[in-house]
Amino acid sequence: MFSLKNTLQISPVEWGLFFTFILVIFVSFKRHKALSLNLVALVLGFVWMSLTSTQVLKNQIKDIYLNKPILVTGEIIELPEKTVRNTKFIFKAHSPFQGHLKLAWYNHPDNPKVPTLHTGDTWQLLLKLKHNNGYQNLGGFDYEKWLFYKRIDATGYVRSSSANQHISAADKVPSADRLRQNIRYSLLPILEKQAFGGVINALIIGDRSLITDKHWLLFKATNTTHLSVISGLHIGLISGFVFLLVQFLWRYSTRLSLVVPAPVMAAYFGLLSAFLYALVAGFSVPTGRAFIMASVVFASIIFKRHHHIWQLYSAALLLVLINNPLSVFSVGFWLSFYVVAVIIYGVGQYQNKSWLYRLLYIQLLISIATLPLTIWFFSAGSVLSPIANLVAIPVFSFIVTPLSLIGALLTFSELLYLSEISFSIANQALIYLSYILEYLQQFDFNQWHYAQTSLIDLTFFIGIVFIAILPKALKLRWLSAPMLVLILFAPNNHIEDNSVLITTLDVGQGLASVVQTKHHTLLFDTGAKYRSGFNLGESVITPYLQAQHIQHLDKVIISHGDNDHIGGLDNILDNFKVSEILTSVPEKIQPTTLPCQTGQNWQWDGVIFEILSPDKNTHFKGNNASCVLKISTPKHSVLLTGDIEREAEHHLVKNNKEKLKSTVLLSPHHGSKTSSTQTFLEAVSPSLVIVSSGFKNRFHHPAKTIIKRYQLNNIKVLQTNCSGQINILLDDGVEFKEYRRDFSRYYLRQCE
């Protein structure tokens, strides 16, 4: 039905433009040599990026190994992340294929307890793998981009089997990951006693798996997550502190200073400390990037090359991109270089002021200037983040991070009493900080949400912020506030009276549709919640609603009680005010609900809503008891059917046939063989059908026979597993948009 498509293919027009560009460089080389060399570097950059991207896409696991149990031998690389529910790890497969796999080994009744996994160990595992795939929705996390950036070739899980065998332990050759693993297990007994032990562990070895969900949410709500993991800030602070300390001590010896100047010797130690900290952090992409940036600065001091600060900045940027061109897909890449640029600008301001004034100014400058990128990448921002960071940055920089590292050194020096004191002080500092962050978090106005639109808007947004922070001589500063409000709070959808927007979200094998009129919002079903803890309400529906600035739901309809329709409801109720809930399973929902029944109807902004099923005189249960909702504008209508099957369809045709006719049909039961009967399709007579189903799901929805039936009835078919989020706007006409295709990227899986 569909095949994977590499959208990196270059069209003839693009090839023509490329060769024209090369010709322009060749012709203008003698007259404009400097410009031509820069253009050549730009072309080489695109070529390097293309070669790297092509290689990563080429390495993805072949279809013959996917979606079935397969025995794979390989080595565990990087630190495994163990939680109550599972252990996640990266597996470098050696046989029967080669590649990097992101795996989960789950704890559940029919699976023995997951053994303790160690980096470097070789295992034989029975796996079930799938192609890299993610949900594509407005405001949601782009998992496919993350997998591509991390160079993961497939994802999957370990099946319970006696074939799962530990083949050999890690060899004795030292590695960064084994060093980190040893540090983790050595510190674990001490850090488990500390409330913020997970954060301290992350600051020492870059392992975030022990940070609690509560602490993550707190840092996220106040835009301070960058402080809770090893980043360029931490490496810069530690290496800078070592540099200043060595320089101070070295200058006490005149003889040593004559042999090697103090700044040069200090630069060597600064470089060494940056290397060691990045090594302990596993030389992850962010720490590797920070090490390169620090190395450029220290190398310029060692070789006594007096470069302008922007030359050093450009050299670091170039080296990072040469080392890993896929860095451009990392949020950290953009934020780190953006922040460094802001710091360089800020350091040059207010030279006549005190150091404390300038320090506070730079911290506030960073918080304000990073706002555009923060809300662009995360679809949300904290209004109070400048205040939160003003307190949190000094606490992390001068108390928590240094004391955490000192505590680790004391532990390995077997000075356990002193190490516990060091960790306790760091932990207590975080506790006091959490009180402040929790106070800021509680304000309703703290979080605002924003939906990505275009790079032009982002550029405009950054321009507005820089107008606000430029020196007072610029008389346009007063314009920044109204322009900022216009961008952030302008409505994303302009829905008129007598019109309705139906958004079927990409929630995999499940259903969640958001219905919006001019002043009202309805949510029809809420996707699934899984034993692993993954929740579609949290990961897809809530981010989408927040990106649309929706804080209140006038109605939630839960069609029936299957997990893939009701699973995300708890998260929705935790995050939004809901006026009313209609459902066929009121006993499964804690808040006060009303049963959905034939005859219920209401009108919003000129749009009519009618419940067509279940009829109170029938005794349908399960799928056939699903709430069926018809939404009608003056010219068009859409029918939302839940998981009804042929029995309910026949009942509707027999008793409510005159109301079934609709322009758009949300496919019953995800397009299963048990639904979409011919008589039902003839009664509805849609021109468009939307199928909400998971990519290569285990139920094989939608069934090929049903797709063929739609086609024989001249019905256009859109599937969320190919289209991602699907928007249908009913007004004078019918307009539809497919998120995965409209925002296509070459690393995304595409359907033909």
mmCIF file with all atom_site columns, C-alpha atoms in Angstrom, residues 522-525 555-561 565-566 580-589 591-602 609-630 640-644 648 651-652 656:
data_model
loop_
_atom_site.group_PDB
_atom_site.id
_atom_site.type_symbol
_atom_site.label_atom_id
_atom_site.label_alt_id
_atom_site.label_comp_id
_atom_site.label_asym_id
_atom_site.label_entity_id
_atom_site.label_seq_id
_atom_site.pdbx_PDB_ins_code
_atom_site.Cartn_x
_atom_site.Cartn_y
_atom_site.Cartn_z
_atom_site.occupancy
_atom_site.B_iso_or_equiv
_atom_site.pdbx_formal_charge
_atom_site.auth_seq_id
_atom_site.auth_comp_id
_atom_site.auth_asym_id
_atom_site.auth_atom_id
_atom_site.pdbx_PDB_model_num
ATOM 1  C CA . LEU A 1 522 ? -14.693 19.895 21.499 1.00 0.00 ? 522 LEU A CA 1
ATOM 2  C CA . LEU A 1 523 ? -12.348 16.940 21.935 1.00 0.00 ? 523 LEU A CA 1
ATOM 3  C CA . PHE A 1 524 ? -13.506 13.599 20.525 1.00 0.00 ? 524 PHE A CA 1
ATOM 4  C CA . ASP A 1 525 ? -11.485 10.761 22.127 1.00 0.00 ? 525 ASP A CA 1
ATOM 5  C CA . LYS A 1 555 ? -17.055 19.301 25.656 1.00 0.00 ? 555 LYS A CA 1
ATOM 6  C CA . VAL A 1 556 ? -15.084 16.074 25.702 1.00 0.00 ? 556 VAL A CA 1
ATOM 7  C CA . ILE A 1 557 ? -16.668 13.035 24.074 1.00 0.00 ? 557 ILE A CA 1
ATOM 8  C CA . ILE A 1 558 ? -15.211 9.607  24.848 1.00 0.00 ? 558 ILE A CA 1
ATOM 9  C CA . SER A 1 559 ? -16.776 7.356  22.239 1.00 0.00 ? 559 SER A CA 1
ATOM 10 C CA . HIS A 1 560 ? -16.205 4.105  24.207 1.00 0.00 ? 560 HIS A CA 1
ATOM 11 C CA . GLY A 1 561 ? -13.927 2.505  26.769 1.00 0.00 ? 561 GLY A CA 1
ATOM 12 C CA . HIS A 1 565 ? -9.798  6.127  22.780 1.00 0.00 ? 565 HIS A CA 1
ATOM 13 C CA . ILE A 1 566 ? -9.902  6.857  26.534 1.00 0.00 ? 566 ILE A CA 1
ATOM 14 C CA . GLU A 1 580 ? -18.929 18.610 30.106 1.00 0.00 ? 580 GLU A CA 1
ATOM 15 C CA . ILE A 1 581 ? -18.078 14.991 29.284 1.00 0.00 ? 581 ILE A CA 1
ATOM 16 C CA . LEU A 1 582 ? -20.287 12.750 27.137 1.00 0.00 ? 582 LEU A CA 1
ATOM 17 C CA . THR A 1 583 ? -19.497 9.049  26.854 1.00 0.00 ? 583 THR A CA 1
ATOM 18 C CA . SER A 1 584 ? -20.938 5.574  26.383 1.00 0.00 ? 584 SER A CA 1
ATOM 19 C CA . VAL A 1 585 ? -18.917 4.376  29.419 1.00 0.00 ? 585 VAL A CA 1
ATOM 20 C CA . PRO A 1 586 ? -19.625 6.840  32.269 1.00 0.00 ? 586 PRO A CA 1
ATOM 21 C CA . GLU A 1 587 ? -18.642 4.196  34.816 1.00 0.00 ? 587 GLU A CA 1
ATOM 22 C CA . LYS A 1 588 ? -15.014 4.358  33.600 1.00 0.00 ? 588 LYS A CA 1
ATOM 23 C CA . ILE A 1 589 ? -14.644 8.099  34.173 1.00 0.00 ? 589 ILE A CA 1
ATOM 24 C CA . PRO A 1 591 ? -15.736 13.168 36.990 1.00 0.00 ? 591 PRO A CA 1
ATOM 25 C CA . THR A 1 592 ? -19.470 13.675 36.525 1.00 0.00 ? 592 THR A CA 1
ATOM 26 C CA . THR A 1 593 ? -20.418 12.610 33.020 1.00 0.00 ? 593 THR A CA 1
ATOM 27 C CA . LEU A 1 594 ? -23.498 12.253 30.855 1.00 0.00 ? 594 LEU A CA 1
ATOM 28 C CA . PRO A 1 595 ? -24.252 9.234  28.677 1.00 0.00 ? 595 PRO A CA 1
ATOM 29 C CA . CYS A 1 596 ? -24.287 10.042 24.965 1.00 0.00 ? 596 CYS A CA 1
ATOM 30 C CA . GLN A 1 597 ? -27.640 9.130  23.382 1.00 0.00 ? 597 GLN A CA 1
ATOM 31 C CA . THR A 1 598 ? -29.463 9.574  20.127 1.00 0.00 ? 598 THR A CA 1
ATOM 32 C CA . GLY A 1 599 ? -31.280 12.906 20.008 1.00 0.00 ? 599 GLY A CA 1
ATOM 33 C CA . GLN A 1 600 ? -28.784 15.009 21.938 1.00 0.00 ? 600 GLN A CA 1
ATOM 34 C CA . ASN A 1 601 ? -27.921 18.131 19.957 1.00 0.00 ? 601 ASN A CA 1
ATOM 35 C CA . TRP A 1 602 ? -26.562 21.636 20.365 1.00 0.00 ? 602 TRP A CA 1
ATOM 36 C CA . PHE A 1 609 ? -23.848 19.005 16.580 1.00 0.00 ? 609 PHE A CA 1
ATOM 37 C CA . GLU A 1 610 ? -25.972 15.843 16.823 1.00 0.00 ? 610 GLU A CA 1
ATOM 38 C CA . ILE A 1 611 ? -25.467 12.507 18.592 1.00 0.00 ? 611 ILE A CA 1
ATOM 39 C CA . LEU A 1 612 ? -26.785 9.768  16.262 1.00 0.00 ? 612 LEU A CA 1
ATOM 40 C CA . SER A 1 613 ? -25.832 6.714  18.352 1.00 0.00 ? 613 SER A CA 1
ATOM 41 C CA . PRO A 1 614 ? -26.132 4.805  20.654 1.00 0.00 ? 614 PRO A CA 1
ATOM 42 C CA . ASP A 1 615 ? -29.904 4.569  20.850 1.00 0.00 ? 615 ASP A CA 1
ATOM 43 C CA . LYS A 1 616 ? -31.213 3.991  24.398 1.00 0.00 ? 616 LYS A CA 1
ATOM 44 C CA . ASN A 1 617 ? -33.438 1.209  23.024 1.00 0.00 ? 617 ASN A CA 1
ATOM 45 C CA . THR A 1 618 ? -30.459 -0.846 21.830 1.00 0.00 ? 618 THR A CA 1
ATOM 46 C CA . HIS A 1 619 ? -28.198 -3.032 23.934 1.00 0.00 ? 619 HIS A CA 1
ATOM 47 C CA . PHE A 1 620 ? -24.941 -2.514 22.109 1.00 0.00 ? 620 PHE A CA 1
ATOM 48 C CA . LYS A 1 621 ? -21.747 -2.905 24.100 1.00 0.00 ? 621 LYS A CA 1
ATOM 49 C CA . GLY A 1 622 ? -18.084 -2.218 23.442 1.00 0.00 ? 622 GLY A CA 1
ATOM 50 C CA . ASN A 1 623 ? -17.253 -0.930 19.973 1.00 0.00 ? 623 ASN A CA 1
ATOM 51 C CA . ASN A 1 624 ? -20.865 -0.861 18.774 1.00 0.00 ? 624 ASN A CA 1
ATOM 52 C CA . ALA A 1 625 ? -21.863 1.348  21.724 1.00 0.00 ? 625 ALA A CA 1
ATOM 53 C CA . SER A 1 626 ? -19.522 4.095  20.491 1.00 0.00 ? 626 SER A CA 1
ATOM 54 C CA . CYS A 1 627 ? -20.844 7.639  20.470 1.00 0.00 ? 627 CYS A CA 1
ATOM 55 C CA . VAL A 1 628 ? -21.475 8.728  16.878 1.00 0.00 ? 628 VAL A CA 1
ATOM 56 C CA . LEU A 1 629 ? -21.354 12.493 16.319 1.00 0.00 ? 629 LEU A CA 1
ATOM 57 C CA . LYS A 1 630 ? -22.475 14.420 13.255 1.00 0.00 ? 630 LYS A CA 1
ATOM 58 C CA . LEU A 1 640 ? -17.308 10.898 13.674 1.00 0.00 ? 640 LEU A CA 1
ATOM 59 C CA . THR A 1 641 ? -17.991 7.223  14.314 1.00 0.00 ? 641 THR A CA 1
ATOM 60 C CA . GLY A 1 642 ? -15.661 5.891  17.016 1.00 0.00 ? 642 GLY A CA 1
ATOM 61 C CA . ASP A 1 643 ? -15.242 2.120  16.629 1.00 0.00 ? 643 ASP A CA 1
ATOM 62 C CA . ILE A 1 644 ? -18.730 1.097  15.484 1.00 0.00 ? 644 ILE A CA 1
ATOM 63 C CA . ALA A 1 648 ? -24.246 -0.536 14.702 1.00 0.00 ? 648 ALA A CA 1
ATOM 64 C CA . HIS A 1 651 ? -28.902 -0.053 12.946 1.00 0.00 ? 651 HIS A CA 1
ATOM 65 C CA . LEU A 1 652 ? -28.005 3.507  11.924 1.00 0.00 ? 652 LEU A CA 1
ATOM 66 C CA . ASN A 1 656 ? -31.402 7.154  11.079 1.00 0.00 ? 656 ASN A CA 1
#
